[in-house]
PDB file of C-alpha atoms in Angstrom:
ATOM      1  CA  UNK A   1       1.291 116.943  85.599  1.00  0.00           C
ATOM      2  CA  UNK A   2      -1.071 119.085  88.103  1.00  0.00           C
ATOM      3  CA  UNK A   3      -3.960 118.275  89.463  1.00  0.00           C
ATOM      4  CA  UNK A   4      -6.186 120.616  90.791  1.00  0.00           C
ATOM      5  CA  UNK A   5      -8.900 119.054  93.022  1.00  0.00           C
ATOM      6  CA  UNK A   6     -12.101 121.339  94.197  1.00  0.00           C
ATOM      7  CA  UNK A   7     -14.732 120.760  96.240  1.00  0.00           C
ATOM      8  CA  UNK A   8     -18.432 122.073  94.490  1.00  0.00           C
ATOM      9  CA  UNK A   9     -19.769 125.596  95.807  1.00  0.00           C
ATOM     10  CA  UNK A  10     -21.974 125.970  98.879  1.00  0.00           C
ATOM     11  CA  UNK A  11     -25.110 123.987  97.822  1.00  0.00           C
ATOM     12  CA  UNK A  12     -29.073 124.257  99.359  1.00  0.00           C
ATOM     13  CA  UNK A  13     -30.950 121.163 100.737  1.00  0.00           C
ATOM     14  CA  UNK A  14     -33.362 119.226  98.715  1.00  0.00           C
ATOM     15  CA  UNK A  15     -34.785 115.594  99.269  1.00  0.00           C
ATOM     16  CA  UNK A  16     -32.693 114.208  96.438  1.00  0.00           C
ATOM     17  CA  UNK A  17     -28.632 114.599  97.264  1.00  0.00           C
ATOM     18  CA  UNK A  18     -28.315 114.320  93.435  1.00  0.00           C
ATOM     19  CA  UNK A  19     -30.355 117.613  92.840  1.00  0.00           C
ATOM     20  CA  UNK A  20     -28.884 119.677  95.333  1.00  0.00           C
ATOM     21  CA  UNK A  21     -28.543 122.571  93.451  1.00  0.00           C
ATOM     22  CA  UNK A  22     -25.336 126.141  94.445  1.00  0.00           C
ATOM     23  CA  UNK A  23     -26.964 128.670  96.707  1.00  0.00           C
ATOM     24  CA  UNK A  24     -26.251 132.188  95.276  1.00  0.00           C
ATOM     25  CA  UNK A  25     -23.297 131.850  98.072  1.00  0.00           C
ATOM     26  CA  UNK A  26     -21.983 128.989  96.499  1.00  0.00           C
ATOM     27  CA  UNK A  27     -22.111 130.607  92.515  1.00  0.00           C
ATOM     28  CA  UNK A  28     -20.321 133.247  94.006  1.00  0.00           C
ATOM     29  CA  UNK A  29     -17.410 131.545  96.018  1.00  0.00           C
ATOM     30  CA  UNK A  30     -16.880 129.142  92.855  1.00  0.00           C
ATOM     31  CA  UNK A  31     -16.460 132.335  90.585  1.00  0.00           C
ATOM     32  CA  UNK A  32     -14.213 133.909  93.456  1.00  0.00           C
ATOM     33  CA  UNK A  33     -11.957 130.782  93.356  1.00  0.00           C
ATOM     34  CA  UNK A  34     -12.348 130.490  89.510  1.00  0.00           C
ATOM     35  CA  UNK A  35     -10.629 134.304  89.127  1.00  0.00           C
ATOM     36  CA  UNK A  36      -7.971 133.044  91.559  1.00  0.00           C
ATOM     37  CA  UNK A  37      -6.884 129.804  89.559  1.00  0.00           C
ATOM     38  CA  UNK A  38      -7.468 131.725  86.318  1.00  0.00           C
ATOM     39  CA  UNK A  39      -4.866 134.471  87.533  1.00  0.00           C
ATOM     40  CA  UNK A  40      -2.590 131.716  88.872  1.00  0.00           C
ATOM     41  CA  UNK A  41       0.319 129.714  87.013  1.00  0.00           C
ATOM     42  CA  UNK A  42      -2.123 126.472  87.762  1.00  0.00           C
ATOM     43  CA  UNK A  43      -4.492 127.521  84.922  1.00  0.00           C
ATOM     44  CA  UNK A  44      -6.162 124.184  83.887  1.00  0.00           C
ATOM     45  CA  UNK A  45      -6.438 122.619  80.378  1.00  0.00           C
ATOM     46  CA  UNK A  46      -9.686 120.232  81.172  1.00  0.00           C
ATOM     47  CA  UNK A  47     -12.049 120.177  83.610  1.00  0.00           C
ATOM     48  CA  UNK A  48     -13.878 116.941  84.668  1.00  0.00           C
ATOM     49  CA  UNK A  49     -16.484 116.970  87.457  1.00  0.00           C
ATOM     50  CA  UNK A  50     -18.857 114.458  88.875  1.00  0.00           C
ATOM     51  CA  UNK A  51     -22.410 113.756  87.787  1.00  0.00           C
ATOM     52  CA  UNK A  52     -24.102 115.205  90.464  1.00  0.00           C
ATOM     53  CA  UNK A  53     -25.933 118.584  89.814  1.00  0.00           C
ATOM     54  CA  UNK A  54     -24.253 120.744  92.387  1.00  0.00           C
ATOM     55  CA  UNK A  55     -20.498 119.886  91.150  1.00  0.00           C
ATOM     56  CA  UNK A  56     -21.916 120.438  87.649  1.00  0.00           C
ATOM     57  CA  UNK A  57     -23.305 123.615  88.150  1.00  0.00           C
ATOM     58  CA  UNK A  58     -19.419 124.620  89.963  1.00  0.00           C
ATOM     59  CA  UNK A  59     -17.545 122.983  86.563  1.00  0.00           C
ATOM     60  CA  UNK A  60     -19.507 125.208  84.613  1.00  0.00           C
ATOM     61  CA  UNK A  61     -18.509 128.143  86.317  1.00  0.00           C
ATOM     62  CA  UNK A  62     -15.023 127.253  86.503  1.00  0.00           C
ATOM     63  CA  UNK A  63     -15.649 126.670  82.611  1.00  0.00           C
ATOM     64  CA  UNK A  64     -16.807 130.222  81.700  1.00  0.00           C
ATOM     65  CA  UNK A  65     -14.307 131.674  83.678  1.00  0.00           C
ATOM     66  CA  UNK A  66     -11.171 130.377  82.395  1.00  0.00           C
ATOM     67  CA  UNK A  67     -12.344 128.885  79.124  1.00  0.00           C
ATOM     68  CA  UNK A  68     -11.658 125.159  79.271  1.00  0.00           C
ATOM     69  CA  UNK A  69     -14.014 121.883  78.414  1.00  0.00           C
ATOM     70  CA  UNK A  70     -15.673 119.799  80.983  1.00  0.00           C
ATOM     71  CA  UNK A  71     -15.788 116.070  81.062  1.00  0.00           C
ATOM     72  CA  UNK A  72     -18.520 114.567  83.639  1.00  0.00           C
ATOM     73  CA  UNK A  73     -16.598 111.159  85.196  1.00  0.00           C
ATOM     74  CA  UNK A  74     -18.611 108.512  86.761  1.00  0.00           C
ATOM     75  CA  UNK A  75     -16.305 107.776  89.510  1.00  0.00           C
ATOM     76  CA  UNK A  76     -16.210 111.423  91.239  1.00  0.00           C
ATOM     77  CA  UNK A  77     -19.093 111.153  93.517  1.00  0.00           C
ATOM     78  CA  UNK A  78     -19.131 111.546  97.254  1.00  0.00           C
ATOM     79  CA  UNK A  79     -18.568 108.141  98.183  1.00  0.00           C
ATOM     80  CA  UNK A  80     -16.800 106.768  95.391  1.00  0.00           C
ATOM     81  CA  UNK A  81     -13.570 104.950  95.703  1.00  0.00           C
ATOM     82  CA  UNK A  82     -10.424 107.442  95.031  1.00  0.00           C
ATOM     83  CA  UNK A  83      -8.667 103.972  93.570  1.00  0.00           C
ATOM     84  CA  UNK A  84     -10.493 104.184  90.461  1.00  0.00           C
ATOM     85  CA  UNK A  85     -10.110 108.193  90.263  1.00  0.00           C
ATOM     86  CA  UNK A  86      -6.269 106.965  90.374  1.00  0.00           C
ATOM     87  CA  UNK A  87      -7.024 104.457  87.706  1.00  0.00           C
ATOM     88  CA  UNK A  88      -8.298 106.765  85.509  1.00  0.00           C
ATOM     89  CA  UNK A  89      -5.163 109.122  85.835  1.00  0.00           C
ATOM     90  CA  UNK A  90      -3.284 106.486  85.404  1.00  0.00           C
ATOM     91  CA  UNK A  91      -4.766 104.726  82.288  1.00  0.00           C
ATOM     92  CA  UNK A  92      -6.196 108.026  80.844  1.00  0.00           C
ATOM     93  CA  UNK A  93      -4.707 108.521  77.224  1.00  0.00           C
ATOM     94  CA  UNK A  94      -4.046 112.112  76.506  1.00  0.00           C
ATOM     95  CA  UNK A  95      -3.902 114.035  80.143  1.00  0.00           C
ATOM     96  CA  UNK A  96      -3.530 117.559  80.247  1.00  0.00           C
ATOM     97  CA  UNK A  97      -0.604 119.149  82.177  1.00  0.00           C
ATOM     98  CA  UNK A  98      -3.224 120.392  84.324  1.00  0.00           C
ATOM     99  CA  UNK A  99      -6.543 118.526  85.085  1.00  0.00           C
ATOM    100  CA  UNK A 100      -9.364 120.046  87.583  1.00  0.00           C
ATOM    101  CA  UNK A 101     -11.167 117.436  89.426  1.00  0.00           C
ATOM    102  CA  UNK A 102     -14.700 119.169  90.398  1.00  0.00           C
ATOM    103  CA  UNK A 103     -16.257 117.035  93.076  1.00  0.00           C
ATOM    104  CA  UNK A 104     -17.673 116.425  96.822  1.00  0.00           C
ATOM    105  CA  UNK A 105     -16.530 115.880 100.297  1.00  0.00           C
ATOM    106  CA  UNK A 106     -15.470 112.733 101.155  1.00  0.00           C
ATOM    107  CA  UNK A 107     -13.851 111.831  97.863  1.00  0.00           C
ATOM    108  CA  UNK A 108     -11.898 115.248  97.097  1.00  0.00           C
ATOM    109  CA  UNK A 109      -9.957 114.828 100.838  1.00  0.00           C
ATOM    110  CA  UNK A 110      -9.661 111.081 100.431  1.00  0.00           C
ATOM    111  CA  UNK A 111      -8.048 111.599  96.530  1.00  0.00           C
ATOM    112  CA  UNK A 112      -6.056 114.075  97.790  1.00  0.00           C
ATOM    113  CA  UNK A 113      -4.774 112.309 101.300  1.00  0.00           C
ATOM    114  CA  UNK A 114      -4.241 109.361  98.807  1.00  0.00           C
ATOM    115  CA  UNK A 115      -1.791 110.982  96.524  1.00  0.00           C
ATOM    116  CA  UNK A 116      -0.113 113.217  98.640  1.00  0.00           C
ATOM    117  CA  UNK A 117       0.479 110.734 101.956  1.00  0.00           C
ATOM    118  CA  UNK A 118      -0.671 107.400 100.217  1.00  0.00           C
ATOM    119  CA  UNK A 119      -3.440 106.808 102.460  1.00  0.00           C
ATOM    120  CA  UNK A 120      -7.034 107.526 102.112  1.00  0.00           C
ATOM    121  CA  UNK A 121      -7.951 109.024 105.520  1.00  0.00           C
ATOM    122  CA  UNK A 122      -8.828 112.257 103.775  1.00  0.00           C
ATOM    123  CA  UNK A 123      -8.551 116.000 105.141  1.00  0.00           C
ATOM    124  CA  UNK A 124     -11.492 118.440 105.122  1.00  0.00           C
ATOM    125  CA  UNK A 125     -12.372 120.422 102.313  1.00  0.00           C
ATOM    126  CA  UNK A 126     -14.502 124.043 102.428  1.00  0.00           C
ATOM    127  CA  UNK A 127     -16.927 124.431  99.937  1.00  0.00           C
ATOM    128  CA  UNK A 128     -15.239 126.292  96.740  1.00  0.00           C
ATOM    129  CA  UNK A 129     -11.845 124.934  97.859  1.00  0.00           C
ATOM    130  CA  UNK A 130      -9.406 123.669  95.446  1.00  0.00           C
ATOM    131  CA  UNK A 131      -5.785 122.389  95.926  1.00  0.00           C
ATOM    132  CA  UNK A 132      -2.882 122.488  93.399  1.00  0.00           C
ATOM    133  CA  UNK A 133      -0.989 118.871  93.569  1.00  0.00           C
ATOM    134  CA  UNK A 134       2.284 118.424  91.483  1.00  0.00           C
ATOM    135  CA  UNK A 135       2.306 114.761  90.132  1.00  0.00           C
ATOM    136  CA  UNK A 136       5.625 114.027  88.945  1.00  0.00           C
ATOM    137  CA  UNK A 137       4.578 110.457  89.004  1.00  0.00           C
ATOM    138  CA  UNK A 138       0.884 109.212  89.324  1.00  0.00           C
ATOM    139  CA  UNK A 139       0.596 107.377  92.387  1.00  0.00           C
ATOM    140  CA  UNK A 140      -0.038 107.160  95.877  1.00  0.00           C
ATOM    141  CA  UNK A 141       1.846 109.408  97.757  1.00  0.00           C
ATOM    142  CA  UNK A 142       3.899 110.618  94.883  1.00  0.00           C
ATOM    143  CA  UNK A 143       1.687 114.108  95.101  1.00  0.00           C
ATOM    144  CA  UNK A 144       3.123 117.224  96.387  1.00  0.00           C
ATOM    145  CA  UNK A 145       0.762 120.193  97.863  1.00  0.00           C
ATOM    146  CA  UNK A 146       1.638 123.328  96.182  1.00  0.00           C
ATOM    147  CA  UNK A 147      -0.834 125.950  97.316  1.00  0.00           C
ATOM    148  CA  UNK A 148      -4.758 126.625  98.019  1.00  0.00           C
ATOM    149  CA  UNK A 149      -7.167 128.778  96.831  1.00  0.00           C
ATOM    150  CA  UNK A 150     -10.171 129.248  99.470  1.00  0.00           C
ATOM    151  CA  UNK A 151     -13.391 131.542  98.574  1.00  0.00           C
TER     152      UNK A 151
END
């Protein structure tokens, strides 16, 4: 399978993390990445995102653009544990060949760390990033980094 894993668009402050909402910045740069995927062999079948509003709002986006469902998960919020991200692909009946993961810095460079070099140090994600892993194999370190797409 691929996995596609993107960080949510630029989002503004507010009091509550959970309603941060995409600046007009971050609509744009999700769209921008949206075209790229959409034009791109990595054209995913289902789209789940995390709970929060700003990685919601991105999904959506994503959604319109190249025409796919979105799933909210429980476990893709920013300090969730990648483990049970990799449970779920694991255990999951009925994956896609291509999933997109929608969700936040530190669990989108921790996921991908952990399936591409088996640890869960995580690398840095951009807003509106997205990464194309090949998953031969779910597992730790069993990922391989095909390309980017950056806004």
């Amino acid at each position: 399978m691929y996995l596609i894993i993107m960080r949510h668009g630029e989002a503004g402050w507010h009091s509550l993390d959970q309603a941060r909402e995409l600046t007009e910045s971050g609509r744009l740069g999700s769209a921008r990445v949206a075209s790229d995927i959409a034009s791109s062999r990595w054209r995913p079948d289902t789209i789940w995102c995390s709970s929060l509003v700003r990685a919601g709002q991105t999904a959506a986006i994503v959604s319109e653009v190249i025409n796919v469902p979105v799933l909210e998960r429980p476990f893709l919020t920013p300090d969730d544990d990648p483990g049970e991200c990799l449970n779920a692909l694991l255990y999951e009946s009925d994956l896609p060949d291509t999933l997109m993961i929608v969700s936040h810095m530190p669990l989108v460079g921790a996921l991908s760390t952990l399936l591409v070099d088996g640890h869960r140090r995580g690398i840095p994600f951009m807003t509106s990033q997205a990464v194309v892993l090949d998953l031969p194999i779910v597992g730790p370190g069993c990922g391989d980094l095909k390309t980017q797409f950056l806004a």
